[in-house]
PDB file of C-alpha atoms and ligand atoms in Angstrom:
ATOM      1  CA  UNK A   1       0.000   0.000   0.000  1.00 47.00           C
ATOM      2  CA  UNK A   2       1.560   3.171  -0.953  1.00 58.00           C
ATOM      3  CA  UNK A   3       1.744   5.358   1.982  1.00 92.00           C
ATOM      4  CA  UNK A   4      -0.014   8.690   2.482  1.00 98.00           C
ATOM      5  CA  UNK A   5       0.623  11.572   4.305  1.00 98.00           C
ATOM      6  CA  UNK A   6      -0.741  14.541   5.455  1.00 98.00           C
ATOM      7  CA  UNK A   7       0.420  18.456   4.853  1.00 98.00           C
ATOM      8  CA  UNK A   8      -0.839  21.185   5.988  1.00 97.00           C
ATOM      9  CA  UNK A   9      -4.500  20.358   4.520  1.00 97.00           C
ATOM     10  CA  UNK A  10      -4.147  17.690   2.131  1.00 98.00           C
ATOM     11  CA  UNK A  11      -3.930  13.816   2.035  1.00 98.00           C
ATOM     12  CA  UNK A  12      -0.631  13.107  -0.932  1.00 98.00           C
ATOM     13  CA  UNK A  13       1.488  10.052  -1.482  1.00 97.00           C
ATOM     14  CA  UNK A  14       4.330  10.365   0.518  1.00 95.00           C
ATOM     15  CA  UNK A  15       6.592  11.377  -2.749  1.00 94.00           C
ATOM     16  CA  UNK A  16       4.525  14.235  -3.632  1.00 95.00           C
ATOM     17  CA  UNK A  17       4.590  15.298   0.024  1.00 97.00           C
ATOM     18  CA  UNK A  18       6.480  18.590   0.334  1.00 97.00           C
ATOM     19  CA  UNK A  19       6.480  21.593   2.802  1.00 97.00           C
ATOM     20  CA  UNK A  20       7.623  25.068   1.672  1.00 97.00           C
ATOM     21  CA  UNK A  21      11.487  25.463   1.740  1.00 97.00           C
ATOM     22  CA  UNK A  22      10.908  28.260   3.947  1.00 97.00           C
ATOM     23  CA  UNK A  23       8.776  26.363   6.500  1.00 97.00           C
ATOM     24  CA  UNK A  24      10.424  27.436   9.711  1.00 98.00           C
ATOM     25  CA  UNK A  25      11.160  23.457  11.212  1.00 98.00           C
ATOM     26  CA  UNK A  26      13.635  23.154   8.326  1.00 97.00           C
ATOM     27  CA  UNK A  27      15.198  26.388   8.898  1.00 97.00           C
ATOM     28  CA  UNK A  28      15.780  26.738  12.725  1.00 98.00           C
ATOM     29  CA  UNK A  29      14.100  23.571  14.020  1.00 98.00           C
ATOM     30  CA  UNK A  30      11.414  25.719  14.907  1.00 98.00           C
ATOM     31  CA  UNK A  31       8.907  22.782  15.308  1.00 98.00           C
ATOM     32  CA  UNK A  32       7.496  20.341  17.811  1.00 98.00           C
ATOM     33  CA  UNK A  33       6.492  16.633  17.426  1.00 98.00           C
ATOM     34  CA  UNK A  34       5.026  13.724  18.745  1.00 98.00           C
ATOM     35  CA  UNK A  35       5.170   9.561  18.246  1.00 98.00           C
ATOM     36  CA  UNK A  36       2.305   7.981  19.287  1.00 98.00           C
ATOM     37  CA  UNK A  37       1.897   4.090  19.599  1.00 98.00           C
ATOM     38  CA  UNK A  38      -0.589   2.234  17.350  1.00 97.00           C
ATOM     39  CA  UNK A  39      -1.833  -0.962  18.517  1.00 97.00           C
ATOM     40  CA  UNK A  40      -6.027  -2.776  17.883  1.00 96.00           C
ATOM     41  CA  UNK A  41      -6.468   0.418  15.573  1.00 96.00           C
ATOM     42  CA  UNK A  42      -6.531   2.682  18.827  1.00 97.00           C
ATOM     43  CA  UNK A  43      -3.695   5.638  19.834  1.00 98.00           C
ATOM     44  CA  UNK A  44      -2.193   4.455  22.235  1.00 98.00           C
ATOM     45  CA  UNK A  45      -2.242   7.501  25.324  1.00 98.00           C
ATOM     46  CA  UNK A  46      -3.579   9.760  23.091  1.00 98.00           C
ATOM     47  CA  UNK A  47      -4.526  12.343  25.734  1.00 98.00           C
ATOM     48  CA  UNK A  48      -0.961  12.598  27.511  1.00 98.00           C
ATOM     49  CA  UNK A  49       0.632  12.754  23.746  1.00 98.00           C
ATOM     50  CA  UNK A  50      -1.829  15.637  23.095  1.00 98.00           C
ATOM     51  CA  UNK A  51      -0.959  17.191  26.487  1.00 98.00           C
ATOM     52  CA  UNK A  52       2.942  17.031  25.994  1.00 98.00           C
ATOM     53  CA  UNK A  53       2.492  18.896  22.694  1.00 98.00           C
ATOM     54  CA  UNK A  54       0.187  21.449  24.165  1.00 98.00           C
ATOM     55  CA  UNK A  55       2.896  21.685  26.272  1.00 98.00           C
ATOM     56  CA  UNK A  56       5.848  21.698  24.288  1.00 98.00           C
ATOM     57  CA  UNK A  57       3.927  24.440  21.543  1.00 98.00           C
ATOM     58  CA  UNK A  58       3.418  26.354  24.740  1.00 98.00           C
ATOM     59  CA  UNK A  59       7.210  26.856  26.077  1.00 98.00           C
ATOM     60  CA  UNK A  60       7.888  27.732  22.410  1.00 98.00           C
ATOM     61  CA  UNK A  61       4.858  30.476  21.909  1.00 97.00           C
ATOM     62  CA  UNK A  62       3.711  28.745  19.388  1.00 97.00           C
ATOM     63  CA  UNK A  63      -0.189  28.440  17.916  1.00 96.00           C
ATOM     64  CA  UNK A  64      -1.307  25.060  17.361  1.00 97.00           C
ATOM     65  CA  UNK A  65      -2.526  24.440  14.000  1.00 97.00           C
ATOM     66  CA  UNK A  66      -6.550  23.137  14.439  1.00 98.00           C
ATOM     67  CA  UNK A  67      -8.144  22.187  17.443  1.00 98.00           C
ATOM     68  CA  UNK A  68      -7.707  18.899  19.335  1.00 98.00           C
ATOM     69  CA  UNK A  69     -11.155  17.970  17.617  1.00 98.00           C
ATOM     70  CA  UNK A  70      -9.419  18.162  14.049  1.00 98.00           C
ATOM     71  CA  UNK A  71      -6.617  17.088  14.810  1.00 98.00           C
ATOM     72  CA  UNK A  72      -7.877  13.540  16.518  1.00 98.00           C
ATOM     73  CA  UNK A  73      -9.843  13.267  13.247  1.00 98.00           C
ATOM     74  CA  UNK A  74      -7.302  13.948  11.162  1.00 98.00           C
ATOM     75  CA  UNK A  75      -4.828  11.728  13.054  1.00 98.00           C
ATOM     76  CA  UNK A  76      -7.355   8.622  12.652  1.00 98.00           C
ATOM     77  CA  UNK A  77      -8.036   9.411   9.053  1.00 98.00           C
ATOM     78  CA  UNK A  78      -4.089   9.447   8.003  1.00 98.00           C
ATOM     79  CA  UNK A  79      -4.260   5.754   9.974  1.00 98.00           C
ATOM     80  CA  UNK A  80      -7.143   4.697   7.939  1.00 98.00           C
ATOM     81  CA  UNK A  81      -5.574   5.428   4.598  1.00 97.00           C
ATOM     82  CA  UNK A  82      -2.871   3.763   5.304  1.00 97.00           C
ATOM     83  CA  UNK A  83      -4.926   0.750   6.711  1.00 97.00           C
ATOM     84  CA  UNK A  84      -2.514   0.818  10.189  1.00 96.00           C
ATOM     85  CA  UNK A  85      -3.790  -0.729  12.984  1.00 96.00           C
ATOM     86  CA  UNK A  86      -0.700  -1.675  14.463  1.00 97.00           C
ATOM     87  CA  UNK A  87       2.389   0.843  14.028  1.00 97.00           C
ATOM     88  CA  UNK A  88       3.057   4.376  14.854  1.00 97.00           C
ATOM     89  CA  UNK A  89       1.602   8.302  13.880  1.00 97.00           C
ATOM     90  CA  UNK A  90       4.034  10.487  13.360  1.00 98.00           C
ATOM     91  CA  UNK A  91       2.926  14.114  13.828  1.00 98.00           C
ATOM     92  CA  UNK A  92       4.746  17.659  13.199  1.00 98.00           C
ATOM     93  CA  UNK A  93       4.134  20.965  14.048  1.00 98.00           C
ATOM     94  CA  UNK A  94       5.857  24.030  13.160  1.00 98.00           C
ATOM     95  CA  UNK A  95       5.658  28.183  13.538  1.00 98.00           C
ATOM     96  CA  UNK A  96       5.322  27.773  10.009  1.00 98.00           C
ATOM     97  CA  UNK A  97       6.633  29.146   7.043  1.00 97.00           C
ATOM     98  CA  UNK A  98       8.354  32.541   6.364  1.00 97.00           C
ATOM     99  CA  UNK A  99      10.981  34.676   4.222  1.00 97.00           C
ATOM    100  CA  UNK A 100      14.102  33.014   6.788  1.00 97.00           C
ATOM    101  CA  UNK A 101      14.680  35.865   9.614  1.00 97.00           C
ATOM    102  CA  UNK A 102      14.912  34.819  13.562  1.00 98.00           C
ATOM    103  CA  UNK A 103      12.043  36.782  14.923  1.00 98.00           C
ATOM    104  CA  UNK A 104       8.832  35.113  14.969  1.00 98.00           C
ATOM    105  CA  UNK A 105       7.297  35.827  11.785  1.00 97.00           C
ATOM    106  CA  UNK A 106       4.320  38.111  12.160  1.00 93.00           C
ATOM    107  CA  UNK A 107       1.969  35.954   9.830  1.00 90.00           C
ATOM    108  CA  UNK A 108       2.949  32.750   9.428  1.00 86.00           C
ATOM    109  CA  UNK A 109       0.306  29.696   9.620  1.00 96.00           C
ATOM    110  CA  UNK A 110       1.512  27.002  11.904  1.00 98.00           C
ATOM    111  CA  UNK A 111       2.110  24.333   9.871  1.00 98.00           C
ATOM    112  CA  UNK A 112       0.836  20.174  10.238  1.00 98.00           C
ATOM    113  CA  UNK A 113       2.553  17.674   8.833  1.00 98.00           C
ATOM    114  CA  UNK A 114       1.532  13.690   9.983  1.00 98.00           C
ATOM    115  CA  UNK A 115       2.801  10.120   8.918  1.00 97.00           C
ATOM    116  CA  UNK A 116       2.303   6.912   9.512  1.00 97.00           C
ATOM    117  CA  UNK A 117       3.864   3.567   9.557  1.00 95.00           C
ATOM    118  CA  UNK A 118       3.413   0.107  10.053  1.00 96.00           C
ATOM    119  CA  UNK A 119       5.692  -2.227  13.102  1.00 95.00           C
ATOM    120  CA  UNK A 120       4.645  -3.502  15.937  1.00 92.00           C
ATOM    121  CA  UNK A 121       8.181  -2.853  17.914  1.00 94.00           C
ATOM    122  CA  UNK A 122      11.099  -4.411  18.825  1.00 97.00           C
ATOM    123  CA  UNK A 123      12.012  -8.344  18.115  1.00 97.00           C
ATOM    124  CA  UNK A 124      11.101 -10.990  20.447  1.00 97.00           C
ATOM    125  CA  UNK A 125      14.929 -11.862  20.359  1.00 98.00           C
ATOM    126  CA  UNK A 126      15.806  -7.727  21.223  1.00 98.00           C
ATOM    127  CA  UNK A 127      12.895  -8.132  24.409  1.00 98.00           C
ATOM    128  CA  UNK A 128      14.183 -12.010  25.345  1.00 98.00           C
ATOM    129  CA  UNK A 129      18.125 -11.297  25.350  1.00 98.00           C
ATOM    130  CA  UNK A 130      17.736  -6.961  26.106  1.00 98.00           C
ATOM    131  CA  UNK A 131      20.121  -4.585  24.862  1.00 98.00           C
ATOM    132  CA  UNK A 132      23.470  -2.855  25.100  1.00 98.00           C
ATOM    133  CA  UNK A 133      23.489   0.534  25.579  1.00 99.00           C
ATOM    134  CA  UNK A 134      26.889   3.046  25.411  1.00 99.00           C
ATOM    135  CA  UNK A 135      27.406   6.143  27.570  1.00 99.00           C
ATOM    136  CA  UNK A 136      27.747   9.374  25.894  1.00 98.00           C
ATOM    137  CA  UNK A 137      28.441  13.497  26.998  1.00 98.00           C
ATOM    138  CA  UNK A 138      24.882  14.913  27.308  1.00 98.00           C
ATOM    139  CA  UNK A 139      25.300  17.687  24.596  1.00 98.00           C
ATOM    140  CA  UNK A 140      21.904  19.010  24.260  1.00 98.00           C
ATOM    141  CA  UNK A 141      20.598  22.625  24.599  1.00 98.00           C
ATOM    142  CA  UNK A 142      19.179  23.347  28.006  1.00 97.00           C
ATOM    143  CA  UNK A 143      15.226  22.837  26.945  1.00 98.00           C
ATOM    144  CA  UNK A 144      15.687  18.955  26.047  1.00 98.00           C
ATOM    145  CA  UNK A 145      12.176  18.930  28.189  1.00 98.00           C
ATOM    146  CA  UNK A 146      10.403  20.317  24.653  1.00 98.00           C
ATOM    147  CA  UNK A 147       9.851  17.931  22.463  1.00 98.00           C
ATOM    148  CA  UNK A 148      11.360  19.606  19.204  1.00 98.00           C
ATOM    149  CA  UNK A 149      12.974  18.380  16.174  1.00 98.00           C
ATOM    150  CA  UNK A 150      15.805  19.700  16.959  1.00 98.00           C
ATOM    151  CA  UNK A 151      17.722  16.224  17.524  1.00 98.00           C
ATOM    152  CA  UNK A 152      21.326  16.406  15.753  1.00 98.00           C
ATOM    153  CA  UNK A 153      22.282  15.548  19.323  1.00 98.00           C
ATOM    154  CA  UNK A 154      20.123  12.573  19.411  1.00 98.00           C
ATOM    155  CA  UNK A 155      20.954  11.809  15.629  1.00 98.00           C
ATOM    156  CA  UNK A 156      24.826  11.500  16.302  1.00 98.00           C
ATOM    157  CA  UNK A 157      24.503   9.781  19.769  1.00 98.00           C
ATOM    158  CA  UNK A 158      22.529   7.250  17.929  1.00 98.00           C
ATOM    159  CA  UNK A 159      25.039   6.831  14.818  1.00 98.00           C
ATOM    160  CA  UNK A 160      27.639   6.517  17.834  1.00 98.00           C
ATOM    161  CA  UNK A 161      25.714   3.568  19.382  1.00 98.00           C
ATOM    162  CA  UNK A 162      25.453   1.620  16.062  1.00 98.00           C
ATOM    163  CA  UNK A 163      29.050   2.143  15.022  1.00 98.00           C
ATOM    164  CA  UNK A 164      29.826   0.600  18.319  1.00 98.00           C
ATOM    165  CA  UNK A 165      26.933  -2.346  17.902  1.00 98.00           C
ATOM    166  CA  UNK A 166      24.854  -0.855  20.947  1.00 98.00           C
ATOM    167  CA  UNK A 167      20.659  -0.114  20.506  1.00 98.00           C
ATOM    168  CA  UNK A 168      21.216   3.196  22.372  1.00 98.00           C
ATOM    169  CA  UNK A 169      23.509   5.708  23.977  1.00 99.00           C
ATOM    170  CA  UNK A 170      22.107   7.419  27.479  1.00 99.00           C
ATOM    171  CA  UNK A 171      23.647  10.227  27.164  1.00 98.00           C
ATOM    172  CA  UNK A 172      25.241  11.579  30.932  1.00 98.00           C
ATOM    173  CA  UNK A 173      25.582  15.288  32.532  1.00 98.00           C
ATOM    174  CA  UNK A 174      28.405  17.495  33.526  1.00 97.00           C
ATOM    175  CA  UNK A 175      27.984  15.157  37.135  1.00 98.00           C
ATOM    176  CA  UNK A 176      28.381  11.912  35.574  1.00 98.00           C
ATOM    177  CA  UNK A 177      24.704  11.196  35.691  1.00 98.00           C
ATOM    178  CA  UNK A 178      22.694   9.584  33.476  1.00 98.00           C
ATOM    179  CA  UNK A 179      19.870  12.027  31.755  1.00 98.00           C
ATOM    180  CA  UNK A 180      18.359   9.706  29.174  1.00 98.00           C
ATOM    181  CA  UNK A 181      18.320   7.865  26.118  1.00 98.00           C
ATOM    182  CA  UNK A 182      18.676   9.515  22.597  1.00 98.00           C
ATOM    183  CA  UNK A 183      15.146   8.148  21.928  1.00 98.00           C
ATOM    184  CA  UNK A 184      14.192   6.953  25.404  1.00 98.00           C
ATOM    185  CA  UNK A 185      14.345   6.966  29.072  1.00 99.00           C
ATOM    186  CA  UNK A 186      16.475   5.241  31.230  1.00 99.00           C
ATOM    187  CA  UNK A 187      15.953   3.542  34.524  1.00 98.00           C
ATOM    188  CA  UNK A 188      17.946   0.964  36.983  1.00 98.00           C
ATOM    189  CA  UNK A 189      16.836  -1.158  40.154  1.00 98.00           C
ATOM    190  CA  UNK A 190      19.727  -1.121  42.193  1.00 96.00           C
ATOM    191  CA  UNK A 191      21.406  -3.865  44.138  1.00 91.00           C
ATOM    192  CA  UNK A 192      18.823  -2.760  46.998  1.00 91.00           C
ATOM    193  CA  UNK A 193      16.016  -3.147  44.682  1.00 92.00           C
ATOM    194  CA  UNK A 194      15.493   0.356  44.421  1.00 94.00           C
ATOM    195  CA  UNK A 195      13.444   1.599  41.283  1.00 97.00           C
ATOM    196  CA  UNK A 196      15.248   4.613  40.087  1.00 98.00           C
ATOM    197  CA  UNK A 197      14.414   7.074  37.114  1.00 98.00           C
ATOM    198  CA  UNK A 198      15.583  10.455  36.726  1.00 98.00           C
ATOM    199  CA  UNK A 199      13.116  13.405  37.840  1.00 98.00           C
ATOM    200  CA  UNK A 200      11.167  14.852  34.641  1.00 98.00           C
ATOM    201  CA  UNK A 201      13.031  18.229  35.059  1.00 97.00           C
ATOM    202  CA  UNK A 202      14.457  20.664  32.400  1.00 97.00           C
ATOM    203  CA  UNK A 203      16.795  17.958  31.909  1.00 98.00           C
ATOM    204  CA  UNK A 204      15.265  15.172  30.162  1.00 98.00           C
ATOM    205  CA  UNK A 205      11.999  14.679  27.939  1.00 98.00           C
ATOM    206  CA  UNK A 206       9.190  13.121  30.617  1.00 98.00           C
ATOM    207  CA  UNK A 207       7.829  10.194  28.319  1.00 98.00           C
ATOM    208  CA  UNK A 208       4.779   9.287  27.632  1.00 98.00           C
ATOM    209  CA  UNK A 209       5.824   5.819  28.482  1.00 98.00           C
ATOM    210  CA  UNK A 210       7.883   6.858  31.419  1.00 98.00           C
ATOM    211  CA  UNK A 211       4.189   8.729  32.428  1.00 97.00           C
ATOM    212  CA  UNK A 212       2.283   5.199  31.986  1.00 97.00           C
ATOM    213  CA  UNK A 213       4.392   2.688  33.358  1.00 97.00           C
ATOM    214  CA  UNK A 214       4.815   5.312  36.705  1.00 96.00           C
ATOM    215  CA  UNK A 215       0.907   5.135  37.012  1.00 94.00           C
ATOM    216  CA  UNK A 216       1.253   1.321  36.769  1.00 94.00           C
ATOM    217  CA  UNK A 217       4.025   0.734  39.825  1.00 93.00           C
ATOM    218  CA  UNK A 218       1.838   1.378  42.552  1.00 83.00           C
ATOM    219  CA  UNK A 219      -0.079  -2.188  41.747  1.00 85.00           C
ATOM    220  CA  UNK A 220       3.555  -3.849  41.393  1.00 87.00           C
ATOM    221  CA  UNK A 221       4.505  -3.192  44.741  1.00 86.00           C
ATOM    222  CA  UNK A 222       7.699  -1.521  43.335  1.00 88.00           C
ATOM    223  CA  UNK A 223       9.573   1.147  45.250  1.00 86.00           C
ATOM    224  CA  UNK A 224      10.163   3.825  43.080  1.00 94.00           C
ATOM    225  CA  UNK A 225      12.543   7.030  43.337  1.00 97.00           C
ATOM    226  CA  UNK A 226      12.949   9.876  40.984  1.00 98.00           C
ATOM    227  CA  UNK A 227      16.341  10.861  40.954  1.00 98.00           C
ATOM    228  CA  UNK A 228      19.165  11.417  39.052  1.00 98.00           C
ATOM    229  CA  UNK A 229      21.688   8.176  39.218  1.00 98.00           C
ATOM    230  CA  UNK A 230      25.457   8.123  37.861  1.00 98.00           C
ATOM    231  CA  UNK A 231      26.804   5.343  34.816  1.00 98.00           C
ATOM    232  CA  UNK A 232      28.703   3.877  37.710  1.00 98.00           C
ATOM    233  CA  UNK A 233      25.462   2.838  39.899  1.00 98.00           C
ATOM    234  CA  UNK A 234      24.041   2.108  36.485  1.00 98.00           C
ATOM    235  CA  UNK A 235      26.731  -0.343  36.085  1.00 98.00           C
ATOM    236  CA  UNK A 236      26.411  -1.799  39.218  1.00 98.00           C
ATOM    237  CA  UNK A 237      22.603  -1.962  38.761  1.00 98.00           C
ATOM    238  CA  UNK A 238      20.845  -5.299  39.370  1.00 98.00           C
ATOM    239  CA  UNK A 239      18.760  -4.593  36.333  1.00 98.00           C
ATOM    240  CA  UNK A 240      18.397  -1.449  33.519  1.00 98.00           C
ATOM    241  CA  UNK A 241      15.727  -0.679  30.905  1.00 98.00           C
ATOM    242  CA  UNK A 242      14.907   1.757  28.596  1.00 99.00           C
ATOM    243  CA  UNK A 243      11.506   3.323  27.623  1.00 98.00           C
ATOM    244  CA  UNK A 244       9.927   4.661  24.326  1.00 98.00           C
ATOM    245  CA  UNK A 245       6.910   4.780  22.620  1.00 98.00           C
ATOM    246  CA  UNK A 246       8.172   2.592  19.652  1.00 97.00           C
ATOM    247  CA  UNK A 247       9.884   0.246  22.345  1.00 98.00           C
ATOM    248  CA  UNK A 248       7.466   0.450  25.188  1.00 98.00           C
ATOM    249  CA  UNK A 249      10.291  -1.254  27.827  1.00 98.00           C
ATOM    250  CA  UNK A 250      13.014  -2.975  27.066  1.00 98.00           C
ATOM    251  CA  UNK A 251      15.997  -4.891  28.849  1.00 98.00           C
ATOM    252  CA  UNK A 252      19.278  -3.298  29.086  1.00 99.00           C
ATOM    253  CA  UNK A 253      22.096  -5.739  29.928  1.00 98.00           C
ATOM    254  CA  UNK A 254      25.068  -3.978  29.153  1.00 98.00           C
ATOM    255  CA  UNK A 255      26.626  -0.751  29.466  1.00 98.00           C
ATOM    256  CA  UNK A 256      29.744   0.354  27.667  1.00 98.00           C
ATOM    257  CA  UNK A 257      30.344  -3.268  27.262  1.00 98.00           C
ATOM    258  CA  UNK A 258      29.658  -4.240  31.054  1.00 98.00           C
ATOM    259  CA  UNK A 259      27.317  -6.838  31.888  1.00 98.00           C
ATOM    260  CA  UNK A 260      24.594  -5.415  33.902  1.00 98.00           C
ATOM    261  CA  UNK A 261      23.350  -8.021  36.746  1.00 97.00           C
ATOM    262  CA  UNK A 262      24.118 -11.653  35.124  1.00 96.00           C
ATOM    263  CA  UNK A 263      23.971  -9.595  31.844  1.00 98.00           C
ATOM    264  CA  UNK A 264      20.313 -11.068  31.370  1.00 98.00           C
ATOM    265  CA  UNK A 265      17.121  -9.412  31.381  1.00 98.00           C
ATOM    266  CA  UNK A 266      16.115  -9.272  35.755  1.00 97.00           C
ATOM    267  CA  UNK A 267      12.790 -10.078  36.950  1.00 97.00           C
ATOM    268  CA  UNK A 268      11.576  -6.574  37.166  1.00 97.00           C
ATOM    269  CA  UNK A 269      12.203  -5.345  34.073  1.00 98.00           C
ATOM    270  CA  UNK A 270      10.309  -8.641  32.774  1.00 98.00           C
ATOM    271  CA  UNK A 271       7.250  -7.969  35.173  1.00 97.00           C
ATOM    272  CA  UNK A 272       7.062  -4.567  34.203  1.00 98.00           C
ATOM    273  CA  UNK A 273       7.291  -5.092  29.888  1.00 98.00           C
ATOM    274  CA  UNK A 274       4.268  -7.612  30.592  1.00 97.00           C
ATOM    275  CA  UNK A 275       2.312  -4.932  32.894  1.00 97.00           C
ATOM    276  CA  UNK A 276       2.910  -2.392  29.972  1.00 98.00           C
ATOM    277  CA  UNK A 277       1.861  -4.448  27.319  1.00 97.00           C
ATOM    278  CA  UNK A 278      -1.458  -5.147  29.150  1.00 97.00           C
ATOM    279  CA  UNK A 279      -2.018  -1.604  29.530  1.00 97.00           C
ATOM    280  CA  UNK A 280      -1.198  -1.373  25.919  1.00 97.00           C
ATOM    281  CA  UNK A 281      -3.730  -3.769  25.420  1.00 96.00           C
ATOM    282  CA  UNK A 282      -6.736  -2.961  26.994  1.00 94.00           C
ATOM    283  CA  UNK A 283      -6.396   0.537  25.370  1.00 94.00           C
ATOM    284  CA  UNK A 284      -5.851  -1.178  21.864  1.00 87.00           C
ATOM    285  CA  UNK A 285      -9.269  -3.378  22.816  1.00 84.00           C
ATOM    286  CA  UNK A 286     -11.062  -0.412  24.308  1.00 81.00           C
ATOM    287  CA  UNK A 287     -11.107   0.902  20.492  1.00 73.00           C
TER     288      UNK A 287
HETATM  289  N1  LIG B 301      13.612  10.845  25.605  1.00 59.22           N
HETATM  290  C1  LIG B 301      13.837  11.275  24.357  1.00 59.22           C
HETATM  291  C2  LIG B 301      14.988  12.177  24.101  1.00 59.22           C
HETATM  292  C3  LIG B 301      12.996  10.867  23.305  1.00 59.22           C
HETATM  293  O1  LIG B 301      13.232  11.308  22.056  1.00 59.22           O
HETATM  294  C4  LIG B 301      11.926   9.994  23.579  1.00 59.22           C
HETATM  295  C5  LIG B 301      11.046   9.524  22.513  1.00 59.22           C
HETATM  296  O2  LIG B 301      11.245   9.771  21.361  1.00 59.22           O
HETATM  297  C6  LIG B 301      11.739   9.558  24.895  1.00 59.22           C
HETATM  298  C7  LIG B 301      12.593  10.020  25.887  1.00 59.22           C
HETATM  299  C8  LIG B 301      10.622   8.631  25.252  1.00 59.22           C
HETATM  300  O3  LIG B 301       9.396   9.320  25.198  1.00 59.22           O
HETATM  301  P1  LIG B 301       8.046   8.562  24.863  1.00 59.22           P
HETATM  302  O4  LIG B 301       7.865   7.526  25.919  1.00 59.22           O
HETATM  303  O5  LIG B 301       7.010   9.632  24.952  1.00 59.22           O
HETATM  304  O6  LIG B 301       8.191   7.982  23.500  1.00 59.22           O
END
């Protein structure tokens, strides 16, 4: 099926789908986007993927393009001609487009651009053996809280993890601790059995996962403590995962090479992928 996309108004194959040289995301990165989970047809957390970008075109002063109305209609009608019920919705906002000049542009119409794609996550081999992840300097601009485009940062930390055969890089502060993933949060249990995942400050991008799966603990049993933990207690964790919309949780068993635990996936991090995918679930059944 050939895939279609939307822009700023119109449904086009994705070849003849353009946006105006001058549109203001490629210029300055001046645009905000979201990722949201497709699974039974439904969006998965659609409301707290709405709120972030509310949020995020907030921070940035900038008008959102239709109402949430439209743009829930227009998100399931992009999924429905590409016939994806399991996948994920790709979905950009920008200030829009205007002769290039760093001021906000007086005029300019925010501009909507959506995709989507079919995938229903990571291997069962990548979620039975986990992953390795390498450590990285955290070079970011100070707002990595906004979700913008703006990810060279993110691009090259994840170039750096393939060249070196890892899924990910978390990429680590001026203290030595670990902020997040290029793509995803990061969290240990420690050898006490401590749940640990950094606090959703200016310093990281609070997940819609990372949201979902905090709401879930409190049924688990698990302690849990936001705070910020360093690649050495990370390396002597008991167990590490990541979090992501396109990867939900998944095991991390190694870190720059060391084995984290027995350098197998722990119990907890098991537990908790099942608890998320039943959350998943229902929402996917719901629709
Ligand atoms: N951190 C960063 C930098 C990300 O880019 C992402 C997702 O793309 C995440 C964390 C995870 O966020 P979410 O769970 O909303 O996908």
């Amino acid at each position: 099926m050939s895939r279609i996309a939307y822009v700023n108004g119109r449904y086009l194959p994705l070849r003849r789908a353009s946006v105006h040289i001058e549109d203001r995301g490629y210029q300055f990165a001046d645009a905000v986007y979201e990722v949201i989970a497709v699974r039974g047809g439904a969006l998965i957390d659609e409301e707290p993927h709405l709120k972030r970008l509310h949020r995020s075109l907030g921070e940035l002063r900038m008008a959102a393009p239709m109402g949430d109305g439209a743009l829930k209609l227009v998100m399931r009608e992009v999924l429905r001609r590409n016939g994806i019920a399991t996948g994920s919705l790709y979905l950009q906002v920008s200030r829009g487009s205007a002769p290039r000049d760093f001021p906000f542009p007086a005029r300019a119409k925010p501009g909507l651009v959506m995709t989507a794609r079919r995938g229903s996550g990571p291997s069962a081999k990548l979620i039975e053996e986990g992953v390795g992840v390498i450590t990285i300097p955290d070079i970011r601009w100070g707002r990595p809280d906004i979700k913008s485009v703006a990810l060279l940062p993110n691009a090259l930390g994840k170039q750096q993890a393939k060249e070196a055969g890892a899924f990910e890089a978390w990429q680590v502060d001026r203290d030595g601790n670990v902020t997040e993933g290029t793509s995803s949060n990061a969290w240990i249990v420690t050898a006490s059995g401590e749940l640990v995942t950094r606090q959703a400050d200016r310093s990281i991008l609070n997940g819609v996962t990372r949201i979902g799966l905090l709401g879930l603990l409190a049924r688990e049993g698990l302690k849990l403590v936001e705070r910020p933990f360093s690649v050495a207690e990370a390396k002597a964790a008991r167990e590490a995962f990541l979090t992501s919309t396109t990867n939900f949780v998944l095991p991390v068993v190694s870190i720059d090479g060391t084995p984290v635990g027995n350098g197998y996936p722990g119990s907890v991090v098991r537990r908790l992928r099942q608890v998320y995918e039943a959350f998943v679930a229902e929402q996917g059944e719901a629709e």
